[in-house]
């Protein structure tokens, strides 16, 4: 039978598609093919039959549309879903998830849809999104998370969306605290159009737009003290000094009869042993730098105190001179100071027979310059400039702190005043904040005190409970002011200055057995506090900056 010219033939493509859908006719098709081969010759037949066979062998797999969704060739819309559809064509460009019940979006939940350009997740109950929720969607231009229950977004969640043009966050109320700092910064720099981000809290920002919130910099940066290194020995005092661009620490170890000198290792980034001065019951090591020379005053309870000098050729300290045993019987503190270009140090003596004595450098050595007073059992001496005039404050177990003033005529210290109602003070330290002079007074029994100079006298501004305290040390790192209060009976406390209340508040609790001193040491843009311990290991605390927005 011959087909009329007016009849339309089934297109080859339709015929092949029809055959692919009905496998039962494959046999007939193959038979037809062999018959055609008998009738038609040439390359044309080979090409047709090759295409015929390949199309039949590789039919396109149909993808079923999820039951809660409606699908077209390019988009999927799901309403009321409790899950994100996974079995969908990977080349769709639009996905809408509306009024669903799912509460979170986990890592790479859309990575199977790399061609997405439009993603609308609206009216669901989403509370949590992972940091990599949208990882891989580099072609995404429009993203809507409107009308969910989102209070915070993980840092840099949009960092992979390089093509993003529009972001809709309406209907969510965000916690505009430190966790939103990154979003605050991103809103100010992105070229993407973003809907208003409204704040749920804190109370002072409730109902306001995140974009209008003041900078988070001060609120979101805090500090902490961590222990990067522990020294396995007891100690009672620590001193630090710089010499030829290196940082050193001298540690008095009475039980080991050592003055251990450590050096900061710039490669290993820790403190390592450098030298060791041996003696008898060493309670203090104090470095003095004079004209590129380094001297070390080593105070001992027995055998007299001595001064050592650093010998470059031996790279160690060697004995330089003795200090009179008759004057210094029970040294308790060493304090350095300079007046009119001349170098001095004072040793506070806490024995009944001792004399708290000032020593002066004469170009060749140190000699006793002035005995301040006797019979008072001085426990600490502090050099301080009050109204630009040199003063010494002496603490004693037998009287209130005594203030001595430098007399420019006699070139000696003379009694000036005292600090009333402050009996039984173990130690005094001075410090400055915003050009104001303060002192801290340590008590073993009762409250330790923080006092402020008002131009005429020191006034009490804060009492700190300090049962068993042997030291109350002020120090400052990165414009933050601290007090370290050591206790023999309980945990030691680090206080931080509150600029709004103008008092110190508890900041961190640390455990140091029988603390005797806290010494700040800075090197390589890093800040440390050495905590000496009379009964345990010497601990090194590092002061670190903590960004709460991370």
PDB file of N, CA, C and O in Angstrom, residues 82-130:
ATOM      1  N   UNK A  82       6.211  20.017  55.574  1.00  0.00           N
ATOM      2  CA  UNK A  82       6.972  19.870  56.810  1.00  0.00           C
ATOM      3  C   UNK A  82       8.428  19.540  56.518  1.00  0.00           C
ATOM      4  O   UNK A  82       9.193  19.288  57.436  1.00  0.00           O
ATOM      5  N   UNK A  83       8.776  19.519  55.245  1.00  0.00           N
ATOM      6  CA  UNK A  83      10.135  19.185  54.855  1.00  0.00           C
ATOM      7  C   UNK A  83      10.473  19.881  53.546  1.00  0.00           C
ATOM      8  O   UNK A  83       9.587  20.309  52.802  1.00  0.00           O
ATOM      9  N   UNK A  84      11.752  19.973  53.257  1.00  0.00           N
ATOM     10  CA  UNK A  84      12.224  20.577  52.009  1.00  0.00           C
ATOM     11  C   UNK A  84      12.385  19.478  50.971  1.00  0.00           C
ATOM     12  O   UNK A  84      13.075  18.487  51.221  1.00  0.00           O
ATOM     13  N   UNK A  85      11.718  19.587  49.833  1.00  0.00           N
ATOM     14  CA  UNK A  85      11.764  18.501  48.845  1.00  0.00           C
ATOM     15  C   UNK A  85      13.179  18.253  48.351  1.00  0.00           C
ATOM     16  O   UNK A  85      13.919  19.176  48.044  1.00  0.00           O
ATOM     17  N   UNK A  86      13.496  16.954  48.265  1.00  0.00           N
ATOM     18  CA  UNK A  86      14.829  16.560  47.792  1.00  0.00           C
ATOM     19  C   UNK A  86      14.794  16.015  46.371  1.00  0.00           C
ATOM     20  O   UNK A  86      15.691  16.268  45.581  1.00  0.00           O
ATOM     21  N   UNK A  87      13.743  15.230  46.043  1.00  0.00           N
ATOM     22  CA  UNK A  87      13.680  14.601  44.719  1.00  0.00           C
ATOM     23  C   UNK A  87      12.981  15.549  43.763  1.00  0.00           C
ATOM     24  O   UNK A  87      11.782  15.462  43.525  1.00  0.00           O
ATOM     25  N   UNK A  88      13.735  16.520  43.281  1.00  0.00           N
ATOM     26  CA  UNK A  88      13.220  17.494  42.320  1.00  0.00           C
ATOM     27  C   UNK A  88      14.284  17.688  41.250  1.00  0.00           C
ATOM     28  O   UNK A  88      15.459  17.382  41.466  1.00  0.00           O
ATOM     29  N   UNK A  89      13.911  18.196  40.084  1.00  0.00           N
ATOM     30  CA  UNK A  89      14.920  18.449  39.047  1.00  0.00           C
ATOM     31  C   UNK A  89      15.984  19.415  39.548  1.00  0.00           C
ATOM     32  O   UNK A  89      15.673  20.422  40.176  1.00  0.00           O
ATOM     33  N   UNK A  90      17.238  19.100  39.263  1.00  0.00           N
ATOM     34  CA  UNK A  90      18.336  19.930  39.763  1.00  0.00           C
ATOM     35  C   UNK A  90      18.484  21.235  39.007  1.00  0.00           C
ATOM     36  O   UNK A  90      19.226  22.110  39.440  1.00  0.00           O
ATOM     37  N   UNK A  91      17.756  21.366  37.861  1.00  0.00           N
ATOM     38  CA  UNK A  91      17.937  22.569  37.053  1.00  0.00           C
ATOM     39  C   UNK A  91      16.797  23.569  37.217  1.00  0.00           C
ATOM     40  O   UNK A  91      16.684  24.506  36.426  1.00  0.00           O
ATOM     41  N   UNK A  92      15.953  23.395  38.247  1.00  0.00           N
ATOM     42  CA  UNK A  92      14.906  24.397  38.445  1.00  0.00           C
ATOM     43  C   UNK A  92      15.546  25.684  38.936  1.00  0.00           C
ATOM     44  O   UNK A  92      16.587  25.678  39.590  1.00  0.00           O
ATOM     45  N   UNK A  93      14.902  26.792  38.641  1.00  0.00           N
ATOM     46  CA  UNK A  93      15.459  28.101  38.989  1.00  0.00           C
ATOM     47  C   UNK A  93      14.675  28.805  40.078  1.00  0.00           C
ATOM     48  O   UNK A  93      15.125  29.831  40.582  1.00  0.00           O
ATOM     49  N   UNK A  94      13.506  28.258  40.470  1.00  0.00           N
ATOM     50  CA  UNK A  94      12.668  28.929  41.469  1.00  0.00           C
ATOM     51  C   UNK A  94      12.057  27.891  42.408  1.00  0.00           C
ATOM     52  O   UNK A  94      11.523  26.880  41.959  1.00  0.00           O
ATOM     53  N   UNK A  95      12.165  28.150  43.712  1.00  0.00           N
ATOM     54  CA  UNK A  95      11.572  27.275  44.720  1.00  0.00           C
ATOM     55  C   UNK A  95      10.893  28.131  45.779  1.00  0.00           C
ATOM     56  O   UNK A  95      11.509  29.055  46.331  1.00  0.00           O
ATOM     57  N   UNK A  96       9.615  27.811  46.041  1.00  0.00           N
ATOM     58  CA  UNK A  96       8.858  28.535  47.066  1.00  0.00           C
ATOM     59  C   UNK A  96       8.375  27.537  48.105  1.00  0.00           C
ATOM     60  O   UNK A  96       7.754  26.524  47.765  1.00  0.00           O
ATOM     61  N   UNK A  97       8.654  27.828  49.357  1.00  0.00           N
ATOM     62  CA  UNK A  97       8.204  27.009  50.487  1.00  0.00           C
ATOM     63  C   UNK A  97       7.374  27.910  51.383  1.00  0.00           C
ATOM     64  O   UNK A  97       7.912  28.734  52.125  1.00  0.00           O
ATOM     65  N   UNK A  98       6.043  27.749  51.314  1.00  0.00           N
ATOM     66  CA  UNK A  98       5.126  28.702  51.935  1.00  0.00           C
ATOM     67  C   UNK A  98       4.299  28.006  53.010  1.00  0.00           C
ATOM     68  O   UNK A  98       3.800  26.886  52.801  1.00  0.00           O
ATOM     69  N   UNK A  99       4.160  28.683  54.156  1.00  0.00           N
ATOM     70  CA  UNK A  99       3.276  28.226  55.246  1.00  0.00           C
ATOM     71  C   UNK A  99       3.562  26.790  55.665  1.00  0.00           C
ATOM     72  O   UNK A  99       2.653  26.006  55.941  1.00  0.00           O
ATOM     73  N   UNK A 100       4.864  26.448  55.723  1.00  0.00           N
ATOM     74  CA  UNK A 100       5.241  25.111  56.158  1.00  0.00           C
ATOM     75  C   UNK A 100       5.384  25.033  57.668  1.00  0.00           C
ATOM     76  O   UNK A 100       5.145  26.011  58.399  1.00  0.00           O
ATOM     77  N   UNK A 101       5.793  23.859  58.130  1.00  0.00           N
ATOM     78  CA  UNK A 101       5.910  23.653  59.574  1.00  0.00           C
ATOM     79  C   UNK A 101       7.337  23.355  60.016  1.00  0.00           C
ATOM     80  O   UNK A 101       7.572  23.104  61.194  1.00  0.00           O
ATOM     81  N   UNK A 102       8.308  23.374  59.110  1.00  0.00           N
ATOM     82  CA  UNK A 102       9.667  23.065  59.526  1.00  0.00           C
ATOM     83  C   UNK A 102      10.282  24.256  60.265  1.00  0.00           C
ATOM     84  O   UNK A 102       9.954  25.420  60.008  1.00  0.00           O
ATOM     85  N   UNK A 103      11.179  23.953  61.223  1.00  0.00           N
ATOM     86  CA  UNK A 103      11.695  24.963  62.150  1.00  0.00           C
ATOM     87  C   UNK A 103      13.164  25.311  61.947  1.00  0.00           C
ATOM     88  O   UNK A 103      13.644  26.254  62.576  1.00  0.00           O
ATOM     89  N   UNK A 104      13.885  24.583  61.120  1.00  0.00           N
ATOM     90  CA  UNK A 104      15.305  24.897  60.943  1.00  0.00           C
ATOM     91  C   UNK A 104      15.762  24.585  59.526  1.00  0.00           C
ATOM     92  O   UNK A 104      15.134  23.797  58.811  1.00  0.00           O
ATOM     93  N   UNK A 105      16.829  25.226  59.147  1.00  0.00           N
ATOM     94  CA  UNK A 105      17.479  24.965  57.866  1.00  0.00           C
ATOM     95  C   UNK A 105      18.912  24.574  58.170  1.00  0.00           C
ATOM     96  O   UNK A 105      19.684  25.362  58.706  1.00  0.00           O
ATOM     97  N   UNK A 106      19.254  23.339  57.831  1.00  0.00           N
ATOM     98  CA  UNK A 106      20.566  22.801  58.148  1.00  0.00           C
ATOM     99  C   UNK A 106      21.567  23.082  57.019  1.00  0.00           C
ATOM    100  O   UNK A 106      21.225  23.660  55.991  1.00  0.00           O
ATOM    101  N   UNK A 107      22.789  22.639  57.242  1.00  0.00           N
ATOM    102  CA  UNK A 107      23.859  22.842  56.265  1.00  0.00           C
ATOM    103  C   UNK A 107      23.489  22.259  54.898  1.00  0.00           C
ATOM    104  O   UNK A 107      23.020  21.124  54.800  1.00  0.00           O
ATOM    105  N   UNK A 108      23.705  23.072  53.862  1.00  0.00           N
ATOM    106  CA  UNK A 108      23.614  22.636  52.460  1.00  0.00           C
ATOM    107  C   UNK A 108      22.285  21.958  52.119  1.00  0.00           C
ATOM    108  O   UNK A 108      22.238  21.021  51.316  1.00  0.00           O
ATOM    109  N   UNK A 109      21.200  22.421  52.682  1.00  0.00           N
ATOM    110  CA  UNK A 109      19.898  21.801  52.407  1.00  0.00           C
ATOM    111  C   UNK A 109      19.417  22.079  50.982  1.00  0.00           C
ATOM    112  O   UNK A 109      18.478  21.444  50.508  1.00  0.00           O
ATOM    113  N   UNK A 110      20.060  23.034  50.301  1.00  0.00           N
ATOM    114  CA  UNK A 110      19.662  23.355  48.928  1.00  0.00           C
ATOM    115  C   UNK A 110      20.795  23.074  47.941  1.00  0.00           C
ATOM    116  O   UNK A 110      20.743  23.523  46.796  1.00  0.00           O
ATOM    117  N   UNK A 111      21.794  22.330  48.374  1.00  0.00           N
ATOM    118  CA  UNK A 111      22.943  22.087  47.506  1.00  0.00           C
ATOM    119  C   UNK A 111      22.585  21.232  46.294  1.00  0.00           C
ATOM    120  O   UNK A 111      23.329  21.203  45.311  1.00  0.00           O
ATOM    121  N   UNK A 112      21.422  20.526  46.353  1.00  0.00           N
ATOM    122  CA  UNK A 112      20.997  19.714  45.200  1.00  0.00           C
ATOM    123  C   UNK A 112      20.286  20.552  44.145  1.00  0.00           C
ATOM    124  O   UNK A 112      19.830  20.021  43.130  1.00  0.00           O
ATOM    125  N   UNK A 113      20.200  21.884  44.407  1.00  0.00           N
ATOM    126  CA  UNK A 113      19.527  22.786  43.464  1.00  0.00           C
ATOM    127  C   UNK A 113      20.478  23.930  43.099  1.00  0.00           C
ATOM    128  O   UNK A 113      20.218  25.102  43.399  1.00  0.00           O
ATOM    129  N   UNK A 114      21.583  23.639  42.459  1.00  0.00           N
ATOM    130  CA  UNK A 114      22.601  24.676  42.204  1.00  0.00           C
ATOM    131  C   UNK A 114      22.162  25.762  41.244  1.00  0.00           C
ATOM    132  O   UNK A 114      22.811  26.814  41.169  1.00  0.00           O
ATOM    133  N   UNK A 115      21.065  25.532  40.493  1.00  0.00           N
ATOM    134  CA  UNK A 115      20.639  26.528  39.506  1.00  0.00           C
ATOM    135  C   UNK A 115      19.621  27.515  40.063  1.00  0.00           C
ATOM    136  O   UNK A 115      19.131  28.377  39.328  1.00  0.00           O
ATOM    137  N   UNK A 116      19.302  27.403  41.357  1.00  0.00           N
ATOM    138  CA  UNK A 116      18.280  28.290  41.936  1.00  0.00           C
ATOM    139  C   UNK A 116      18.668  29.755  41.784  1.00  0.00           C
ATOM    140  O   UNK A 116      19.798  30.157  42.072  1.00  0.00           O
ATOM    141  N   UNK A 117      17.684  30.532  41.346  1.00  0.00           N
ATOM    142  CA  UNK A 117      17.837  31.979  41.287  1.00  0.00           C
ATOM    143  C   UNK A 117      16.871  32.669  42.244  1.00  0.00           C
ATOM    144  O   UNK A 117      17.158  33.754  42.750  1.00  0.00           O
ATOM    145  N   UNK A 118      15.720  32.026  42.483  1.00  0.00           N
ATOM    146  CA  UNK A 118      14.705  32.586  43.375  1.00  0.00           C
ATOM    147  C   UNK A 118      14.406  31.556  44.456  1.00  0.00           C
ATOM    148  O   UNK A 118      14.077  30.402  44.151  1.00  0.00           O
ATOM    149  N   UNK A 119      14.520  31.964  45.729  1.00  0.00           N
ATOM    150  CA  UNK A 119      14.217  31.071  46.842  1.00  0.00           C
ATOM    151  C   UNK A 119      13.369  31.841  47.850  1.00  0.00           C
ATOM    152  O   UNK A 119      13.836  32.823  48.448  1.00  0.00           O
ATOM    153  N   UNK A 120      12.136  31.378  48.024  1.00  0.00           N
ATOM    154  CA  UNK A 120      11.203  32.043  48.922  1.00  0.00           C
ATOM    155  C   UNK A 120      10.798  31.063  50.026  1.00  0.00           C
ATOM    156  O   UNK A 120      10.127  30.062  49.760  1.00  0.00           O
ATOM    157  N   UNK A 121      11.220  31.338  51.252  1.00  0.00           N
ATOM    158  CA  UNK A 121      10.884  30.500  52.415  1.00  0.00           C
ATOM    159  C   UNK A 121      10.093  31.386  53.362  1.00  0.00           C
ATOM    160  O   UNK A 121      10.647  32.035  54.259  1.00  0.00           O
ATOM    161  N   UNK A 122       8.800  31.424  53.187  1.00  0.00           N
ATOM    162  CA  UNK A 122       7.969  32.426  53.851  1.00  0.00           C
ATOM    163  C   UNK A 122       6.858  31.776  54.672  1.00  0.00           C
ATOM    164  O   UNK A 122       6.304  30.738  54.289  1.00  0.00           O
ATOM    165  N   UNK A 123       6.569  32.418  55.817  1.00  0.00           N
ATOM    166  CA  UNK A 123       5.433  31.994  56.623  1.00  0.00           C
ATOM    167  C   UNK A 123       5.604  30.640  57.268  1.00  0.00           C
ATOM    168  O   UNK A 123       4.612  29.975  57.590  1.00  0.00           O
ATOM    169  N   UNK A 124       6.838  30.229  57.470  1.00  0.00           N
ATOM    170  CA  UNK A 124       7.085  28.957  58.151  1.00  0.00           C
ATOM    171  C   UNK A 124       7.359  29.218  59.631  1.00  0.00           C
ATOM    172  O   UNK A 124       7.042  30.289  60.143  1.00  0.00           O
ATOM    173  N   UNK A 125       7.948  28.252  60.318  1.00  0.00           N
ATOM    174  CA  UNK A 125       8.242  28.409  61.744  1.00  0.00           C
ATOM    175  C   UNK A 125       9.739  28.309  62.004  1.00  0.00           C
ATOM    176  O   UNK A 125      10.181  27.811  63.036  1.00  0.00           O
ATOM    177  N   UNK A 126      10.514  28.821  61.073  1.00  0.00           N
ATOM    178  CA  UNK A 126      11.966  28.696  61.156  1.00  0.00           C
ATOM    179  C   UNK A 126      12.521  29.554  62.294  1.00  0.00           C
ATOM    180  O   UNK A 126      12.251  30.745  62.388  1.00  0.00           O
ATOM    181  N   UNK A 127      13.295  28.902  63.152  1.00  0.00           N
ATOM    182  CA  UNK A 127      13.981  29.584  64.253  1.00  0.00           C
ATOM    183  C   UNK A 127      15.494  29.553  64.073  1.00  0.00           C
ATOM    184  O   UNK A 127      16.181  30.506  64.433  1.00  0.00           O
ATOM    185  N   UNK A 128      15.978  28.449  63.534  1.00  0.00           N
ATOM    186  CA  UNK A 128      17.426  28.257  63.443  1.00  0.00           C
ATOM    187  C   UNK A 128      17.865  28.024  62.005  1.00  0.00           C
ATOM    188  O   UNK A 128      17.234  27.269  61.264  1.00  0.00           O
ATOM    189  N   UNK A 129      18.959  28.668  61.642  1.00  0.00           N
ATOM    190  CA  UNK A 129      19.596  28.462  60.343  1.00  0.00           C
ATOM    191  C   UNK A 129      21.073  28.205  60.589  1.00  0.00           C
ATOM    192  O   UNK A 129      21.709  28.897  61.391  1.00  0.00           O
ATOM    193  N   UNK A 130      21.606  27.211  59.901  1.00  0.00           N
ATOM    194  CA  UNK A 130      23.033  26.937  60.049  1.00  0.00           C
ATOM    195  C   UNK A 130      23.827  27.962  59.242  1.00  0.00           C
ATOM    196  O   UNK A 130      23.311  28.628  58.347  1.00  0.00           O
TER     197      UNK A 130
END
